[in-house]
């Protein structure tokens, strides 16, 4: 499937903000805003451009960000480690506090209220086994919060740094099995989750495109159709990647 | 005030310094470092060369740590020890007076024993500088040959291949890591290695490294007479304790520095620990070398305590290493009884990250084997005790087996299941471990 991008036709847009409003209604947060570079009649809103080289997917050390059919999206494996946010060249990935929606039946909810039992989220800490640690520092190198996990691990201590977001990345990357959860967290990604536009994955059509009263927002395949509309816009979103791919092909030689 | 001098700034030396500081808050502690860095993680070098960690991050203690702990870090190489006057002389002419001395100078890679070992392009992976050099060379190199039978050689091959160098791994035998692996384990690893684009050449040895007019590597000559073009040679054929400065002194030396169970050398107030020390091994009843990180930490702690006046004995632990080779987890514990020493293994010295104990056989030898796809467990039995285990792939049994081996647990109830082998063996071991250790 070809890659698609969202563009705004400035000759049609009346800046009514319906697009951002419906986006917020659907996703709980407006994943786009109407700033961004202009190319004559068209404009690229600040929203995911589905880069073909997918820096966000490359940056993810888990399976939290995936690419399928020309679009990138956040999966349930995301643990809110911030790597994709740092990697995004356009700053359109954000971390959001993850809500733990607990699905409960009516009776359970009423009974729960009656007992005033708050459902407790059991959150684990990162524990360590000093005898396995070789102080290589891979843990701290990957920590989104810059915690030197190694200094805990070499003493066999549990990471009790208040900055820890419990993303579990250090456990994942440790080459020697030094780190583990002291209590396996019941909710796997306890605090944050990355959020970005995924072109309304799972819905029939993008809310912003569908609801725009003047049909100013367009989902355009990034190919000749875009080139025919506006050459500069095409170059910005497609051309430079093609040039980069060409460069890679011509340099390097053996590699 | 006692003056403690430690030759060596690695795992054993720094751990000893920390231990001394804890027990003797007022004593002088001087650490002599032969390399211009604060203490770094030597096993971490394998992760530096595959870009898992930066060469800055692999430095485990910052200079501030030394000042905080009031440990003097002296950059310089030890040249000789004056036992009578109690001085360590450095190569640059400086000298350090000691009341108690710890030799924890570690081990370094041995150069290949054939012509051409000094050519530009012959690489090792034993110091941070050598890792940096390897990364720099990999940028321009087209083809590399890696030699050596152990972990370090495979880590080098992984690093070179990761940086886009056409990598060829030469193995003397017809299996990988032949001192430890059996055929199945070797095959599992082989799949991973080939999958990363490394070409393995079995039964291949080098007789000479060939150089060009500028003194750079241009190829190697093989034992069948052929020439093989390459511009890098990664050599990891073993390590040798760095103890030249101790030779010619009354300190008794074999391959390493001989120490008793308190880690004292044959000279009073001189101790040795880590890769350079040859420690009495209760399993094989011999003095053995362990070039392992956890061993160095444990020995450093005991040596430090004893230097500060304690009377601790060092019980040489069960050698243990968990490594990640080409994305495959491998844990080796205790004795594994590979095929060492069949033809006077001159080339196969002990490797960085390995133990001589792995390659020895216990008196009565039996083994148990379980395989589940790409995950294998091999056990070495010594009567009704476990002597060793090698776990490849899934690591759920690593901790239980380590416990059972370390505690010398009587495993008679488990024996029928071990004899039966197969996938069910793993479940029985887990169950048994939970019942014995956790009860």
XYZ file of N, CA, C and O in Angstrom, chain A residues 61 129 131-142 148 150-151 154-155 173-177 252-255, chain B residues 18 39 41 43-44 47 52-54 57-61 138-139 142 164 293-294 320-322 324 329 398-399 402:
224
model
N 13.004 0.219 20.899
C 13.743 -0.985 21.243
C 12.793 -2.137 21.545
O 13.213 -3.260 21.743
N 20.535 -8.568 40.103
C 21.326 -9.658 40.651
C 22.789 -9.274 40.415
O 23.288 -9.347 39.290
N 25.559 -10.587 40.982
C 26.532 -11.567 40.506
C 26.493 -11.714 38.989
O 27.394 -12.284 38.393
N 25.432 -11.215 38.356
C 25.371 -11.283 36.899
C 25.864 -9.999 36.245
O 26.085 -9.949 35.046
N 25.978 -8.921 37.029
C 26.287 -7.620 36.440
C 27.771 -7.514 36.097
O 28.627 -7.833 36.910
N 28.067 -7.070 34.882
C 29.460 -6.797 34.509
C 29.672 -5.299 34.296
O 30.649 -4.885 33.689
N 28.751 -4.490 34.776
C 28.894 -3.025 34.764
C 29.122 -2.453 33.374
O 29.796 -1.433 33.220
N 28.546 -3.077 32.354
C 28.798 -2.605 30.991
C 28.056 -1.312 30.701
O 28.429 -0.565 29.799
N 26.964 -1.047 31.436
C 26.285 0.236 31.285
C 25.253 0.290 30.171
O 24.725 1.353 29.872
N 24.942 -0.843 29.542
C 23.931 -0.852 28.486
C 22.585 -0.379 29.044
O 21.829 0.333 28.382
N 22.307 -0.721 30.299
C 21.041 -0.341 30.947
C 20.888 1.173 30.999
O 19.903 1.733 30.524
N 21.899 1.837 31.576
C 21.820 3.287 31.722
C 21.866 4.004 30.384
O 21.279 5.066 30.213
N 22.547 3.402 29.421
C 22.669 3.990 28.092
C 21.303 4.081 27.419
O 21.018 4.988 26.646
N 20.449 3.111 27.728
C 19.128 3.068 27.106
C 18.042 3.717 27.949
O 16.920 3.878 27.482
N 21.486 5.936 35.980
C 22.587 4.970 35.874
C 22.193 3.703 36.628
O 22.555 3.493 37.781
N 23.218 0.844 36.331
C 24.398 0.053 36.681
C 24.820 0.228 38.143
O 25.241 -0.726 38.793
N 24.709 1.467 38.657
C 25.145 1.709 40.028
C 24.268 0.978 41.049
O 24.707 0.684 42.150
N 25.195 -3.144 40.343
C 26.444 -3.736 40.838
C 26.397 -3.985 42.340
O 27.195 -4.751 42.865
N 25.453 -3.335 43.015
C 25.279 -3.604 44.440
C 24.103 -4.551 44.690
O 23.761 -4.812 45.831
N 17.041 -4.746 27.606
C 18.304 -4.645 26.868
C 19.489 -5.279 27.594
O 20.520 -5.511 26.975
N 19.379 -5.563 28.883
C 20.527 -6.114 29.611
C 20.994 -7.403 28.951
O 20.223 -8.342 28.798
N 22.260 -7.458 28.512
C 22.716 -8.652 27.803
C 22.986 -9.839 28.713
O 23.245 -10.927 28.237
N 22.934 -9.642 30.028
C 23.337 -10.724 30.937
C 22.244 -11.187 31.878
O 22.499 -11.915 32.828
N 21.038 -10.701 31.683
C 19.950 -11.140 32.553
C 20.104 -10.682 33.986
O 19.677 -11.371 34.912
N 29.443 3.847 -0.835
C 29.497 2.578 -0.118
C 30.185 1.473 -0.863
O 31.041 0.802 -0.326
N 29.880 1.288 -2.113
C 30.556 0.263 -2.901
C 30.304 -1.117 -2.335
O 29.170 -1.614 -2.396
N 31.322 -1.680 -1.737
C 31.248 -3.055 -1.248
C 30.141 -3.230 -0.223
O 29.399 -4.202 -0.241
N 30.066 -2.241 0.682
C 29.084 -2.368 1.739
C 27.688 -2.283 1.169
O 26.765 -2.817 1.700
N 37.625 -0.392 47.000
C 36.364 -0.041 47.640
C 36.234 -0.730 49.002
O 35.832 -0.128 49.994
N 38.106 3.183 35.743
C 37.732 1.784 35.565
C 36.583 1.646 34.570
O 35.603 2.373 34.636
N 34.232 -1.327 32.010
C 33.776 -2.712 31.987
C 34.383 -3.440 30.798
O 34.036 -3.155 29.658
N 34.032 -6.701 29.922
C 33.037 -7.461 29.156
C 32.172 -6.536 28.287
O 31.662 -6.949 27.257
N 32.013 -5.302 28.726
C 31.202 -4.350 27.975
C 31.784 -3.999 26.616
O 31.066 -3.492 25.755
N 29.926 -5.082 23.731
C 28.717 -4.324 23.392
C 29.072 -2.980 22.786
O 28.254 -2.381 22.098
N 25.913 -1.263 21.042
C 24.874 -1.370 22.058
C 25.116 -0.351 23.167
O 24.225 -0.029 23.947
N 26.334 0.122 23.257
C 26.694 1.069 24.305
C 27.861 1.903 23.776
O 28.629 1.440 22.932
N 27.952 3.165 24.226
C 29.010 4.027 23.698
C 30.316 3.798 24.453
O 30.321 3.253 25.551
N 30.019 5.501 27.828
C 29.129 4.886 28.815
C 29.740 3.632 29.431
O 29.415 3.266 30.555
N 30.645 2.969 28.713
C 31.194 1.720 29.222
C 32.137 1.980 30.411
O 32.493 1.070 31.160
N 32.530 3.233 30.588
C 33.346 3.590 31.751
C 32.452 3.550 32.994
O 31.476 4.288 33.097
N 32.794 2.636 33.905
C 31.861 2.315 34.986
C 32.002 3.226 36.200
O 31.079 3.374 36.972
N 33.181 3.804 36.400
C 33.372 4.734 37.518
C 33.907 6.037 36.953
O 34.846 6.036 36.166
N 37.219 -0.582 11.130
C 36.071 -1.195 10.460
C 35.415 -0.232 9.481
O 34.737 -0.653 8.556
N 35.634 1.072 9.679
C 35.007 2.062 8.797
C 35.485 1.929 7.363
O 34.719 2.131 6.435
N 37.333 -3.651 4.064
C 36.373 -4.381 3.241
C 36.181 -5.803 3.735
O 35.085 -6.326 3.760
N 29.495 -3.693 8.777
C 29.457 -3.839 7.327
C 30.714 -4.410 6.710
O 30.868 -4.360 5.492
N 34.643 -12.017 35.037
C 34.318 -10.812 35.796
C 33.839 -11.113 37.215
O 34.364 -10.566 38.181
N 32.819 -11.986 37.409
C 32.325 -12.210 38.774
C 33.405 -12.762 39.699
O 33.441 -12.431 40.879
N 31.065 -18.936 36.269
C 29.763 -18.642 35.673
C 29.936 -17.539 34.654
O 30.624 -16.558 34.909
N 29.359 -17.711 33.499
C 29.334 -16.610 32.535
C 28.055 -16.677 31.731
O 27.660 -17.736 31.258
N 27.403 -15.529 31.631
C 26.231 -15.414 30.772
C 26.647 -14.527 29.622
O 27.110 -13.420 29.852
N 25.978 -13.113 25.421
C 25.030 -12.921 24.336
C 25.854 -12.928 23.056
O 26.584 -11.986 22.771
N 21.509 -16.265 23.688
C 21.938 -16.269 25.082
C 22.585 -17.606 25.422
O 22.014 -18.657 25.129
N 18.566 -21.093 33.993
C 19.907 -20.632 34.360
C 20.052 -20.449 35.866
O 20.989 -20.955 36.477
N 19.124 -19.733 36.476
C 19.247 -19.488 37.914
C 19.035 -20.746 38.753
O 19.811 -20.999 39.675
N 22.181 -22.869 38.453
C 23.305 -22.254 39.139
C 23.212 -22.484 40.651
O 24.199 -22.812 41.311
